[in-house]
Amino acid sequence: MTHLEDIPARPPRTVAWPSWVDPIVQARYEAAGIERPWAHQVAAAELAWAGRSVAIATGTASGKSLAYLLPALTAARGGRRQGGTTLYISPTKALAADQLRGLDELGVPDAVATTYDGDTPTELRTMARAHATYILTNPDMLHRSLLPSHHRWAGFLRALRFVVVDECHEYRGVFGSHVAHVLRRLRRVCAGYGATPTFVLASATSADPAGTAERLTGVPAEAITDDASPRGATSFALWEPPWQLGREEQERRSVLAETADLLADLVIADARTVAFVRSRRAAETVAGLARAALRSVDPDLATRVASYRAGYLAHERRALEASMQSGELRGVAATTALELGVDISGLDAVLIAGWPGTLASLWQQAGRAGRAGQDSLAVLIASDDPLDSYVVHHPHVVFDRPVEATVLDPNNPYVLAPHLCAAAAEKSLVAADIDIFGPAAPDVLAQLEAGGQLRRRGERQPRWHWTKRDRAADLADLRGSGGLVTLVEPATGRVLGTVDSVRAHFTAHPGAVYVHQGETYVVRSLDLVDGVALVERGTPDYTTSAQEVSDLRILGEVAARRSGPARLVLGDVEVASQVVGYTKRLLGTGEIVGSEPLDLPARELRTRSVWWTLPDEAVAAAGVPEADAAGAAHAAEHASIGMLPLMASCDRWDVGGLSTVRHIDTGLLTVFVHDGHPGGAGFAERGYHAASSWLGATRQTVADCPCEHGCPSCVQSPKCGNGNEPLDKPGALRLLEALLT
């Protein structure tokens, strides 16, 4: 344990119920044990009831749902004609299902609530369109189903009074930019039915909740940030796995093995615990290792540990959620599918395996414990990564720093173009509509017209129409997945789950180890055209990690400045990348025991990058010989990628990089860090503007790491296509120092 922070308890501040709240709604809340609401709940509810959009950004378990349910349920009591309807949007099905359970338990008459997602049966969808006053959905269903068939929802949309956007800090990067345009399309369709809904956005604490809300919805919003809810005391530990002897030199113990041990210890201590991990495979691995450790102590305890992740089928998710609610499960290894608001009350502890990408997510996950008001434990366990190493040795990053502002860019033309097509398909575009979609819309609209996707009719009052027979909504992939690959066990015909096609290159390639519900499978073939990966059961004692190589050319510069001998640039680039192989790492230790080549197709990406150059004389003056320059630049690139999430709301898998001693477009030693999404996601731009802090923290991480030649805690990368060769840690430190002076 590198640090222990004691966060004191906080008493509640309550106020009277607003006078406009329907008496039956108030009575139902009082019957549920809420005698008086908290001050921040009423402040947000008052704004929403007055028709002013609001962003409520308070801590986990601070009762944000009551803030929007008071006006929504009061409106629902008047029915569609007299009161109004509410559309609730969440990033996951699990959260919507959890919210529906709460509404059903409240049992307010005339509040007809139902989910509308991929799991909703046809007859329930018909009922929802005809009678519902409170619809719970997600951005994907809004984009692909509700908006394209809005005429079938005319009655609901005509009466739409409130739009609730829950967990809105999750809408960042390209996903957030897509959702921003889905909400703009919703506003436009509602206007056609004479409705101007009020937006209520609920978020974890954020640096600029009002600004984020306006970027997301396109309408001004007021922020409520003063949290009046009670909290028990929290002990928050920062934890670093120990060094152990590897095949050639010392290396850190795997974060997953360390997390599994701590999870087993807490289950033995009868502490209800969730361990948050970064991936589906990691959830299965931690749960499996914890069960194995518990079997030697108490076989019954081993049955009370499970994994929870995206990709499970609907009935599997519901069964796991019920077991967690009842307390039958004592320990759960979960991906962020469980982070987002699923109300698992009574948790004693939360383990966070590796930096979760943003400070907002860290506090969101830590806040899952102590939800019933009791004291709680939170532990951040560092993975072998530069950012994690920096954080656990610099506690101020967690405890003395405001959370990040959410990064999203609705003006990304790659994101905007398909939504203009979808909007035109929903209802022909007119000149007055263009302002809704932002300043980039006129240029993108002209490109779509020139390319034949949209056809213009009329001169004085032009309209743009969708010209194709295909569904325009299919052009936009909200989550940047590029389609789905289904994993199938041919021996039984069983469908195990799905993975997006881009991630399939990394997780469902031939030879990949795939874990589902504790069972291990090995991928035998991957068909990207048909979207199918065939798997068979196996018992390998290793995990697999894909390796990627890339090439990059500069398309143009957006901004540039000098820093001593260096030049720092923000611009547009084209990246050609390919997964060329994978490595095998032993379970538990993470030790590399082999590698295999792969022959997967290359992918091309036009995106935004930040890069820096150093002339030859500056490299020599820094004490980096020409023979060592490639390894020094390569190590600096890896460390910089690892540290960018400290400044931008991303993780290292959202960005890529490339380094070279003499790049063809600059003629100089150049290090690139680029967004991993078409058109960019705003992460590289944030790095450019925060370069001094970002690169300063990178230099400090490399300098502080006790290893001699470089390790995953400083300059090695888990996704390096060159097997982390060559790397020169001392040279990287000298280059970064030259850059910063």
XYZ file of C-alpha atoms in Angstrom:
741
model
C 0.000 0.000 0.000
C 1.549 3.288 -1.134
C -1.057 5.628 0.386
C -4.175 5.556 2.567
C -6.649 8.424 2.403
C -9.366 8.701 5.052
C -12.380 10.474 3.584
C -14.660 11.640 6.413
C -18.372 11.021 6.654
C -20.761 13.747 5.485
C -24.131 14.577 7.105
C -27.249 15.115 4.968
C -28.946 18.456 4.215
C -32.672 18.112 3.562
C -35.364 20.580 2.452
C -39.154 20.558 2.116
C -40.927 18.940 -0.833
C -41.692 21.423 -3.654
C -45.298 22.618 -3.640
C -45.900 21.526 -7.251
C -45.080 17.840 -6.614
C -48.112 15.619 -7.095
C -49.394 14.498 -3.638
C -49.461 10.825 -4.624
C -45.881 10.990 -5.935
C -44.783 12.568 -2.664
C -46.743 9.986 -0.648
C -45.100 7.095 -2.495
C -41.641 8.463 -1.769
C -42.518 9.000 1.886
C -43.824 5.431 2.066
C -40.457 4.307 0.655
C -38.725 5.983 3.608
C -37.809 9.357 2.097
C -39.351 11.852 4.508
C -37.618 14.909 3.012
C -35.503 15.223 -0.156
C -31.923 16.450 -0.178
C -31.227 20.034 -1.153
C -29.519 19.293 -4.478
C -32.398 17.040 -5.585
C -34.939 19.811 -5.132
C -32.699 22.461 -6.731
C -32.425 20.369 -9.916
C -36.096 19.362 -9.895
C -37.207 23.000 -9.577
C -35.184 24.012 -12.638
C -36.534 21.109 -14.694
C -40.144 21.798 -13.688
C -39.663 25.432 -14.737
C -38.571 24.251 -18.191
C -34.863 25.052 -17.764
C -32.419 22.339 -18.784
C -30.174 21.240 -15.931
C -27.022 19.166 -15.369
C -26.870 17.584 -11.915
C -23.302 16.471 -11.176
C -23.042 15.023 -7.681
C -21.438 11.945 -6.171
C -22.381 8.302 -6.537
C -25.482 7.311 -4.547
C -26.504 10.965 -4.133
C -30.044 10.280 -5.334
C -29.825 11.990 -8.715
C -32.755 9.892 -9.944
C -35.208 11.604 -7.565
C -34.213 14.974 -9.068
C -35.629 14.035 -12.469
C -38.335 11.620 -11.287
C -40.151 14.279 -9.254
C -41.002 16.386 -12.331
C -41.323 13.358 -14.639
C -43.759 11.424 -12.435
C -45.726 14.548 -11.573
C -46.132 15.170 -15.313
C -47.035 11.512 -15.899
C -49.903 11.816 -13.407
C -51.565 14.184 -15.854
C -51.287 11.716 -18.719
C -50.037 12.474 -22.201
C -52.513 15.298 -22.832
C -52.413 17.250 -19.571
C -48.967 16.372 -18.165
C -46.405 15.032 -20.578
C -44.075 12.117 -21.272
C -40.461 11.441 -20.375
C -37.711 9.780 -22.403
C -34.942 8.331 -20.230
C -31.623 7.543 -21.977
C -28.842 5.499 -20.364
C -25.606 4.103 -21.840
C -26.397 0.488 -20.827
C -29.386 -1.848 -20.746
C -28.526 -2.877 -17.190
C -28.942 0.648 -15.884
C -32.303 1.083 -17.639
C -33.523 -2.233 -16.204
C -32.411 -1.145 -12.734
C -34.251 2.161 -13.100
C -37.412 0.335 -14.200
C -37.249 -1.868 -11.100
C -37.174 1.278 -8.980
C -40.182 2.752 -10.809
C -42.147 -0.481 -10.420
C -41.414 -0.547 -6.676
C -42.542 3.069 -6.362
C -45.815 2.196 -8.113
C -47.070 5.677 -9.018
C -50.520 5.429 -10.677
C -50.703 6.636 -14.319
C -46.919 6.431 -14.687
C -46.773 3.792 -17.420
C -43.077 2.917 -17.636
C -41.291 0.361 -19.801
C -37.883 -0.275 -21.302
C -37.400 -0.014 -25.054
C -34.209 -1.836 -26.020
C -33.000 -4.889 -27.887
C -34.423 -7.199 -25.209
C -37.958 -5.714 -25.346
C -40.501 -8.128 -26.909
C -42.629 -6.954 -29.844
C -45.929 -6.788 -27.943
C -44.350 -4.614 -25.242
C -42.947 -2.262 -27.893
C -46.450 -1.816 -29.305
C -47.785 -1.019 -25.833
C -44.963 1.456 -25.242
C -45.756 3.444 -28.377
C -49.472 3.569 -27.595
C -49.623 4.113 -23.844
C -46.268 4.674 -22.101
C -45.574 7.932 -20.321
C -42.012 7.005 -19.292
C -39.759 5.212 -21.805
C -36.335 3.897 -20.773
C -33.974 3.370 -23.698
C -30.369 3.812 -24.833
C -28.724 5.947 -27.547
C -28.453 2.964 -29.909
C -32.219 2.264 -29.918
C -32.998 5.971 -30.180
C -30.696 6.205 -33.199
C -31.600 2.986 -35.014
C -35.270 2.490 -34.160
C -37.180 5.305 -32.505
C -36.001 8.241 -34.631
C -36.166 6.499 -38.052
C -39.750 5.406 -37.248
C -40.723 8.554 -35.354
C -44.144 8.715 -37.054
C -45.088 5.586 -35.074
C -44.151 7.466 -31.883
C -46.020 10.648 -32.772
C -48.271 10.586 -29.700
C -45.383 10.058 -27.301
C -43.116 12.652 -28.950
C -45.874 15.259 -29.248
C -46.273 15.080 -25.456
C -42.522 14.821 -24.692
C -41.754 17.157 -21.799
C -38.519 15.789 -20.307
C -35.474 14.029 -21.744
C -33.264 12.473 -19.065
C -29.669 11.714 -20.074
C -28.247 9.552 -17.286
C -24.536 8.935 -16.588
C -23.749 11.572 -19.219
C -20.017 11.593 -18.340
C -19.889 8.288 -20.260
C -20.660 10.107 -23.493
C -17.123 11.131 -24.360
C -14.828 10.820 -27.351
C -16.360 9.564 -30.595
C -19.241 7.856 -28.779
C -20.131 11.142 -27.085
C -19.906 13.020 -30.373
C -22.303 10.538 -32.001
C -24.748 10.789 -29.091
C -24.619 14.597 -29.327
C -25.990 14.381 -32.865
C -28.586 11.756 -31.935
C -29.904 14.234 -29.348
C -29.901 17.032 -31.925
C -31.902 14.809 -34.277
C -34.313 14.118 -31.408
C -34.765 17.857 -30.808
C -35.451 18.402 -34.511
C -38.025 15.588 -34.742
C -39.763 16.791 -31.548
C -39.959 20.316 -32.953
C -41.830 18.867 -35.920
C -44.481 17.625 -33.480
C -44.572 20.937 -31.605
C -42.571 19.743 -28.568
C -39.559 21.429 -26.983
C -38.454 19.038 -24.220
C -36.420 20.071 -21.192
C -33.158 18.139 -20.753
C -32.071 16.784 -17.384
C -28.534 15.402 -17.425
C -27.185 13.335 -14.531
C -23.443 12.888 -14.189
C -20.689 11.950 -11.836
C -18.782 14.992 -10.637
C -17.358 16.827 -13.649
C -15.085 19.801 -14.235
C -17.656 21.611 -16.390
C -21.077 19.918 -16.199
C -22.975 22.833 -17.749
C -20.534 23.114 -20.664
C -20.577 19.361 -21.224
C -24.370 19.359 -21.176
C -24.519 22.108 -23.792
C -22.005 20.343 -26.065
C -24.011 17.143 -25.736
C -27.522 18.534 -26.273
C -26.923 21.813 -28.092
C -29.031 23.755 -25.560
C -27.840 25.807 -22.542
C -28.058 24.123 -19.148
C -27.566 25.121 -15.525
C -25.342 23.067 -13.218
C -26.189 21.687 -9.765
C -22.991 20.493 -8.058
C -23.459 21.028 -4.306
C -23.968 17.474 -3.006
C -26.254 17.415 0.059
C -26.477 13.620 0.434
C -24.957 11.741 3.392
C -21.899 9.524 3.016
C -20.251 7.097 5.362
C -16.512 7.388 5.908
C -14.352 5.832 3.196
C -10.850 4.424 3.524
C -9.266 4.788 0.067
C -6.025 2.866 -0.453
C -3.555 3.136 -3.328
C -1.916 -0.244 -3.904
C 1.016 -1.392 -6.041
C 1.626 -5.096 -6.756
C 5.040 -6.314 -5.553
C 8.068 -7.106 -7.652
C 8.749 -10.778 -8.355
C 11.465 -12.684 -10.182
C 10.642 -13.257 -13.853
C 12.465 -15.323 -16.463
C 15.262 -12.783 -16.932
C 14.817 -10.021 -14.359
C 12.411 -8.702 -11.771
C 8.905 -7.769 -12.910
C 5.746 -6.670 -11.175
C 3.102 -9.195 -10.230
C 0.039 -9.120 -12.480
C -2.670 -6.658 -11.441
C -5.282 -9.353 -12.092
C -3.588 -11.874 -9.787
C -3.240 -9.207 -7.088
C -6.888 -8.173 -7.472
C -8.063 -11.787 -7.308
C -6.157 -12.333 -4.057
C -7.628 -9.208 -2.482
C -11.116 -10.194 -3.669
C -10.720 -13.643 -2.095
C -9.467 -12.081 1.175
C -12.466 -9.747 1.346
C -14.956 -12.552 0.613
C -13.393 -14.612 3.419
C -13.793 -11.557 5.672
C -17.516 -11.539 4.736
C -17.230 -8.188 2.965
C -19.516 -7.816 -0.049
C -17.120 -6.684 -2.764
C -17.060 -5.701 -6.428
C -13.740 -5.759 -8.290
C -13.831 -3.504 -11.353
C -11.583 -4.564 -14.231
C -10.930 -3.172 -17.706
C -12.046 -5.969 -20.039
C -14.361 -8.924 -20.431
C -11.450 -11.358 -20.306
C -10.064 -9.729 -17.177
C -13.445 -10.112 -15.417
C -13.448 -13.831 -16.128
C -9.779 -14.170 -15.118
C -10.148 -12.398 -11.760
C -13.304 -14.339 -10.883
C -11.634 -17.628 -11.830
C -8.454 -16.950 -9.818
C -10.488 -15.833 -6.793
C -12.654 -18.966 -6.949
C -9.545 -21.131 -7.174
C -8.047 -19.440 -4.095
C -11.306 -19.836 -2.135
C -11.755 -23.543 -2.899
C -8.815 -24.406 -0.651
C -10.415 -22.425 2.207
C -14.151 -23.071 1.811
C -15.625 -24.643 -1.358
C -18.984 -22.983 -0.603
C -17.395 -19.524 -0.740
C -16.000 -20.296 -4.200
C -19.557 -20.626 -5.526
C -20.376 -17.132 -4.277
C -17.962 -15.375 -6.656
C -18.911 -14.576 -10.249
C -18.053 -12.296 -13.154
C -20.326 -9.646 -14.696
C -19.578 -8.088 -18.055
C -21.028 -6.908 -21.344
C -21.567 -9.607 -23.954
C -23.650 -11.882 -21.735
C -27.103 -12.761 -22.964
C -30.041 -10.927 -21.383
C -31.180 -13.745 -19.071
C -27.609 -14.235 -17.819
C -27.294 -10.538 -16.920
C -30.647 -10.468 -15.112
C -29.806 -13.597 -13.059
C -26.453 -12.137 -11.974
C -28.023 -8.801 -11.031
C -30.643 -10.592 -8.908
C -27.945 -12.627 -7.120
C -25.983 -9.470 -6.359
C -29.074 -7.688 -5.063
C -29.978 -10.582 -2.758
C -26.466 -10.973 -1.355
C -26.168 -14.545 -2.638
C -23.013 -13.429 -4.421
C -20.364 -12.048 -2.067
C -17.716 -11.194 -4.655
C -18.100 -10.013 -8.235
C -15.480 -9.221 -10.861
C -17.149 -6.708 -13.165
C -16.473 -4.541 -16.177
C -17.855 -1.007 -16.350
C -21.196 -2.529 -17.409
C -21.830 -2.615 -13.637
C -20.222 0.769 -12.945
C -23.065 2.708 -14.439
C -25.598 3.175 -11.720
C -26.878 -0.366 -11.122
C -27.992 -0.009 -7.523
C -26.259 -2.855 -5.714
C -26.907 -1.754 -2.150
C -24.958 -2.879 0.869
C -21.510 -3.216 -0.696
C -18.640 -3.012 1.781
C -15.671 -2.701 -0.571
C -14.659 -1.879 -4.125
C -11.436 -2.987 -5.813
C -10.366 -1.095 -8.945
C -7.910 -3.084 -11.050
C -5.921 -0.433 -12.870
C -6.630 3.215 -13.579
C -10.153 3.229 -15.084
C -9.406 5.904 -17.694
C -10.723 9.009 -15.956
C -10.903 10.452 -12.474
C -14.691 10.669 -12.902
C -14.856 6.905 -13.488
C -12.557 6.261 -10.529
C -14.903 8.072 -8.138
C -17.935 6.533 -9.815
C -16.571 3.042 -9.180
C -15.304 3.805 -5.663
C -18.742 5.181 -4.798
C -20.412 1.810 -5.401
C -19.367 0.846 -1.845
C -21.063 2.374 1.170
C -24.297 2.978 -0.750
C -26.393 2.179 2.337
C -24.549 4.889 4.294
C -22.108 2.556 6.031
C -18.333 3.014 6.125
C -16.542 1.509 3.164
C -13.232 0.555 1.598
C -11.948 1.433 -1.868
C -8.640 0.190 -3.289
C -6.999 1.306 -6.553
C -4.575 -1.446 -7.597
C -1.951 -0.270 -10.089
C -1.464 -2.216 -13.285
C 1.963 -2.381 -14.879
C 1.498 0.873 -16.747
C 3.168 4.309 -16.615
C 0.007 6.159 -15.623
C -0.867 3.700 -12.854
C 2.656 3.866 -11.444
C 2.512 7.657 -11.463
C -0.891 7.802 -9.753
C -0.146 5.451 -6.832
C 3.028 7.405 -6.016
C 1.420 10.836 -6.471
C -1.789 10.740 -4.382
C -2.559 14.381 -5.157
C -3.591 13.264 -8.661
C -6.533 11.419 -7.089
C -7.348 13.372 -3.961
C -6.338 16.989 -4.704
C -7.274 17.388 -8.370
C -10.666 18.261 -9.895
C -12.101 15.693 -12.249
C -11.630 16.092 -15.977
C -13.914 17.896 -18.383
C -15.601 15.454 -20.750
C -13.954 15.504 -24.189
C -16.225 15.265 -27.215
C -16.231 16.916 -30.635
C -19.604 17.126 -32.445
C -17.875 18.987 -35.302
C -15.918 15.885 -36.348
C -16.982 15.552 -40.021
C -16.709 11.743 -39.910
C -19.288 11.763 -37.117
C -21.489 14.568 -38.426
C -21.922 13.319 -42.022
C -23.887 10.116 -41.323
C -26.153 11.942 -38.867
C -27.030 14.585 -41.457
C -27.994 11.712 -43.772
C -30.043 10.089 -41.001
C -31.742 13.402 -40.203
C -32.626 13.924 -43.876
C -34.083 10.415 -44.040
C -36.230 11.127 -40.964
C -37.483 14.416 -42.378
C -36.022 16.421 -45.256
C -33.515 19.039 -44.088
C -34.225 22.747 -44.512
C -31.824 25.670 -44.120
C -33.125 26.436 -40.623
C -32.172 22.930 -39.462
C -28.490 23.360 -40.245
C -27.758 25.496 -37.178
C -28.870 22.645 -34.908
C -25.907 20.547 -36.075
C -23.184 23.137 -35.472
C -20.733 25.278 -37.456
C -19.263 22.370 -39.435
C -22.668 21.395 -40.865
C -22.751 23.647 -43.993
C -19.441 22.313 -45.346
C -20.322 18.683 -44.589
C -23.765 19.161 -46.147
C -22.134 20.486 -49.337
C -19.849 17.428 -49.458
C -22.800 15.066 -49.034
C -24.663 16.873 -51.804
C -21.639 16.696 -54.108
C -21.190 13.008 -53.311
C -24.801 12.188 -54.138
C -25.841 11.024 -50.682
C -28.200 13.978 -50.319
C -30.172 15.663 -53.099
C -31.084 19.341 -52.994
C -34.440 20.558 -54.281
C -35.616 24.155 -54.522
C -33.614 27.384 -54.698
C -35.272 29.981 -52.474
C -36.278 27.469 -49.810
C -34.020 24.495 -50.475
C -34.594 21.063 -48.970
C -32.139 18.190 -48.821
C -33.428 14.628 -49.196
C -31.871 11.224 -48.545
C -31.479 9.570 -51.955
C -30.707 5.938 -51.189
C -32.869 2.891 -50.550
C -30.585 1.806 -47.692
C -31.335 2.840 -44.109
C -29.453 6.077 -43.445
C -29.216 5.251 -39.724
C -26.958 2.303 -40.595
C -24.247 4.735 -41.733
C -23.496 5.856 -38.157
C -21.953 3.372 -35.739
C -22.407 5.105 -32.376
C -19.866 3.115 -30.431
C -17.282 3.080 -33.218
C -17.428 -0.687 -33.458
C -17.649 -0.997 -37.239
C -20.118 -3.868 -36.849
C -20.209 -6.951 -34.653
C -18.523 -10.339 -34.746
C -20.495 -13.222 -33.229
C -18.588 -15.907 -31.342
C -19.992 -19.382 -32.038
C -19.104 -22.841 -30.712
C -19.629 -25.003 -33.856
C -19.728 -28.275 -31.899
C -22.960 -27.180 -30.203
C -24.118 -24.223 -32.293
C -24.111 -22.134 -29.128
C -23.679 -18.356 -29.469
C -21.304 -17.209 -26.729
C -21.525 -13.479 -27.281
C -20.417 -10.648 -29.542
C -17.443 -8.334 -29.953
C -17.139 -5.288 -32.230
C -15.217 -5.894 -35.444
C -12.318 -3.559 -34.612
C -11.763 -5.213 -31.223
C -12.113 -8.614 -32.918
C -8.687 -8.020 -34.477
C -7.315 -7.925 -30.920
C -9.546 -10.322 -28.962
C -11.071 -12.813 -31.449
C -8.183 -13.475 -33.831
C -7.169 -17.082 -34.561
C -5.403 -18.426 -31.476
C -6.944 -15.894 -29.085
C -8.041 -17.120 -25.668
C -11.663 -16.140 -24.993
C -13.314 -16.657 -21.600
C -17.100 -16.865 -21.130
C -18.852 -17.563 -17.815
C -15.688 -19.134 -16.415
C -15.258 -21.447 -19.414
C -12.151 -20.983 -21.573
C -12.266 -21.139 -25.367
C -9.654 -20.817 -28.095
C -10.571 -19.025 -31.330
C -9.953 -21.280 -34.333
C -11.046 -18.961 -37.154
C -12.209 -15.389 -37.721
C -14.343 -14.334 -40.699
C -14.524 -10.539 -40.698
C -16.712 -10.447 -43.824
C -19.485 -12.600 -42.364
C -18.818 -11.419 -38.812
C -18.289 -14.871 -37.266
C -15.534 -16.284 -35.066
C -15.520 -20.042 -34.420
C -14.281 -21.168 -31.012
C -13.742 -24.440 -29.191
C -13.266 -25.248 -25.537
C -9.747 -25.492 -24.205
C -7.727 -25.202 -21.017
C -4.690 -23.071 -21.899
C -2.628 -21.808 -18.964
C -1.999 -18.491 -20.726
C -3.769 -15.399 -21.997
C -3.143 -13.762 -25.378
C -2.306 -10.167 -26.364
C -2.400 -8.933 -29.954
C 0.503 -6.978 -31.471
C -0.029 -4.179 -33.983
C 2.240 -2.295 -36.395
C 1.416 0.983 -38.107
C 2.615 3.569 -40.620
C 1.640 7.239 -40.695
C 1.683 10.207 -43.066
C 0.902 13.840 -42.260
C -2.071 15.384 -44.083
C -1.898 18.902 -42.648
C -1.189 21.055 -39.598
C -3.880 22.750 -37.495
C -1.701 24.446 -34.864
C 1.983 24.533 -33.925
C 4.359 26.143 -31.452
C 8.000 25.946 -30.458
C 9.429 24.740 -27.168
C 13.151 25.451 -27.174
C 14.675 23.342 -29.959
C 11.502 21.271 -30.283
C 8.385 21.900 -32.338
C 4.982 20.762 -31.050
C 2.228 20.292 -33.657
C -1.470 19.413 -33.811
C -2.686 18.178 -37.167
C -4.426 15.590 -39.325
C -2.771 12.296 -40.250
C -3.519 9.042 -42.053
C -2.590 5.856 -40.210
C -2.289 2.404 -41.765
C -2.281 -0.308 -39.076
C -2.352 -4.088 -38.929
C -2.444 -6.739 -36.201
C 0.512 -8.940 -37.133
C 0.756 -11.395 -34.246
C 0.069 -12.140 -30.619
C 1.957 -13.058 -27.480
C 1.088 -15.630 -24.841
C 1.347 -14.687 -21.156
C 1.060 -17.119 -18.258
C -2.049 -16.717 -16.130
C -1.341 -15.079 -12.817
C 2.229 -13.975 -13.449
C 1.857 -12.317 -16.858
C 5.165 -13.890 -17.959
C 5.566 -14.058 -21.782
C 5.941 -17.691 -22.914
C 5.585 -17.434 -26.687
C 4.371 -15.503 -29.725
C 2.647 -16.362 -33.006
C 2.269 -14.457 -36.320
C -1.133 -13.457 -37.754
C -2.314 -12.545 -41.240
C -5.170 -10.078 -40.714
C -6.149 -7.279 -43.116
C -4.709 -3.796 -42.652
C -6.945 -0.909 -41.603
C -6.684 2.740 -42.688
C -7.601 5.637 -40.429
C -7.716 9.404 -41.004
C -7.554 11.080 -37.644
C -5.998 13.840 -35.555
C -2.581 13.664 -33.912
C -0.239 15.638 -31.706
C 3.451 15.260 -32.484
C 6.812 16.748 -31.594
C 10.070 16.957 -33.477
C 13.690 17.482 -32.452
C 16.479 18.403 -34.890
C 19.588 16.216 -35.038
C 21.749 18.750 -33.187
C 19.256 18.885 -30.301
C 19.194 15.067 -30.070
C 23.005 15.007 -29.971
C 23.114 17.839 -27.421
C 20.750 15.807 -25.216
C 23.354 13.047 -25.070
C 21.495 10.537 -27.249
C 23.828 8.834 -29.766
C 22.447 8.252 -33.253
C 22.493 4.483 -32.694
C 20.248 4.851 -29.622
C 17.839 7.474 -30.985
C 15.287 4.992 -32.339
C 14.980 3.210 -28.984
C 14.828 6.510 -27.107
C 12.034 7.889 -29.321
C 10.165 4.571 -29.137
C 10.328 4.536 -25.331
C 9.218 8.192 -25.129
C 6.271 7.398 -27.416
C 5.111 4.496 -25.225
C 5.395 6.523 -22.026
C 3.568 9.501 -23.578
C 0.667 7.310 -24.734
C 0.451 5.786 -21.279
C 0.240 9.197 -19.613
C -2.197 10.990 -21.959
C -5.268 9.708 -20.012
C -4.067 11.881 -17.119
C -5.054 14.937 -19.199
C -7.863 13.660 -21.451
C -10.917 11.537 -20.676
C -9.598 8.481 -22.504
C -7.479 5.422 -21.902
C -4.410 4.196 -23.781
C -6.563 1.956 -26.009
C -8.315 5.066 -27.379
C -5.037 6.397 -28.792
C -2.112 5.108 -30.810
C 1.332 6.305 -31.696
C 4.394 6.072 -33.875
C 7.999 7.185 -33.498
C 10.866 7.414 -35.953
C 14.360 8.853 -36.095
C 13.630 10.507 -39.430
C 10.006 10.716 -40.499
C 9.463 11.098 -44.225
C 7.236 14.171 -43.807
C 9.305 16.063 -41.212
C 12.866 14.931 -41.930
C 13.462 14.907 -38.148
C 13.129 12.676 -35.109
C 9.363 12.651 -34.578
C 7.022 11.166 -31.986
C 3.288 10.978 -32.813
C 0.366 10.306 -30.465
C -2.915 10.083 -32.386
C -6.605 9.470 -31.719
C -7.762 5.970 -32.555
C -11.023 7.063 -34.214
C -11.838 8.498 -37.675
C -11.657 12.280 -37.653
C -10.327 12.355 -34.111
C -12.004 12.276 -30.716
C -10.466 15.339 -29.059
C -7.817 13.445 -27.073
C -4.779 14.487 -29.124
C -6.030 18.071 -29.095
C -6.255 17.968 -25.294
C -2.677 16.647 -25.219
C -1.501 19.518 -27.414
C -3.053 22.169 -25.168
C -1.847 20.467 -21.956
C 1.546 19.450 -23.357
C 3.633 20.909 -20.541
C 1.725 19.040 -17.813
C 1.337 15.872 -19.901
C 4.970 15.554 -20.969
C 6.221 16.709 -17.571
C 4.332 13.879 -15.871
C 5.652 11.492 -18.536
C 9.246 12.494 -17.821
C 8.729 12.161 -14.076
C 7.216 8.679 -14.424
C 10.163 7.438 -16.471
C 12.642 9.035 -14.048
C 10.967 7.654 -10.914
C 10.611 4.041 -12.087
C 13.247 1.915 -10.273
C 13.809 -0.492 -13.192
C 17.099 -0.235 -15.071
C 16.271 -0.891 -18.712
C 12.539 -0.154 -18.922
C 9.445 -2.099 -17.872
C 5.658 -1.935 -18.330
C 5.496 0.576 -15.471
C 7.377 3.135 -17.529
C 8.221 2.577 -21.218
C 6.949 -0.848 -22.294
C 3.540 -1.095 -24.023
C 1.132 -4.060 -23.931
C 0.141 -3.485 -27.567
C 3.523 -2.798 -29.193
C 3.775 -4.504 -32.583
C 7.578 -4.649 -32.342
C 7.603 -6.629 -29.105
C 8.873 -3.540 -27.227
C 12.085 -3.443 -29.243
C 14.117 -1.314 -29.422
C 13.610 0.642 -26.191
C 16.129 2.955 -24.531
C 14.835 4.228 -21.199
C 17.784 6.574 -20.369
C 17.615 7.992 -23.899
C 13.858 8.595 -23.594
C 14.461 10.532 -20.391
C 17.047 12.734 -22.112
C 14.746 13.414 -25.087
C 11.880 14.384 -22.781
C 14.143 16.692 -20.786
C 15.314 18.368 -23.999
C 11.708 18.730 -25.094
C 10.641 20.309 -21.790
C 13.526 22.805 -21.605
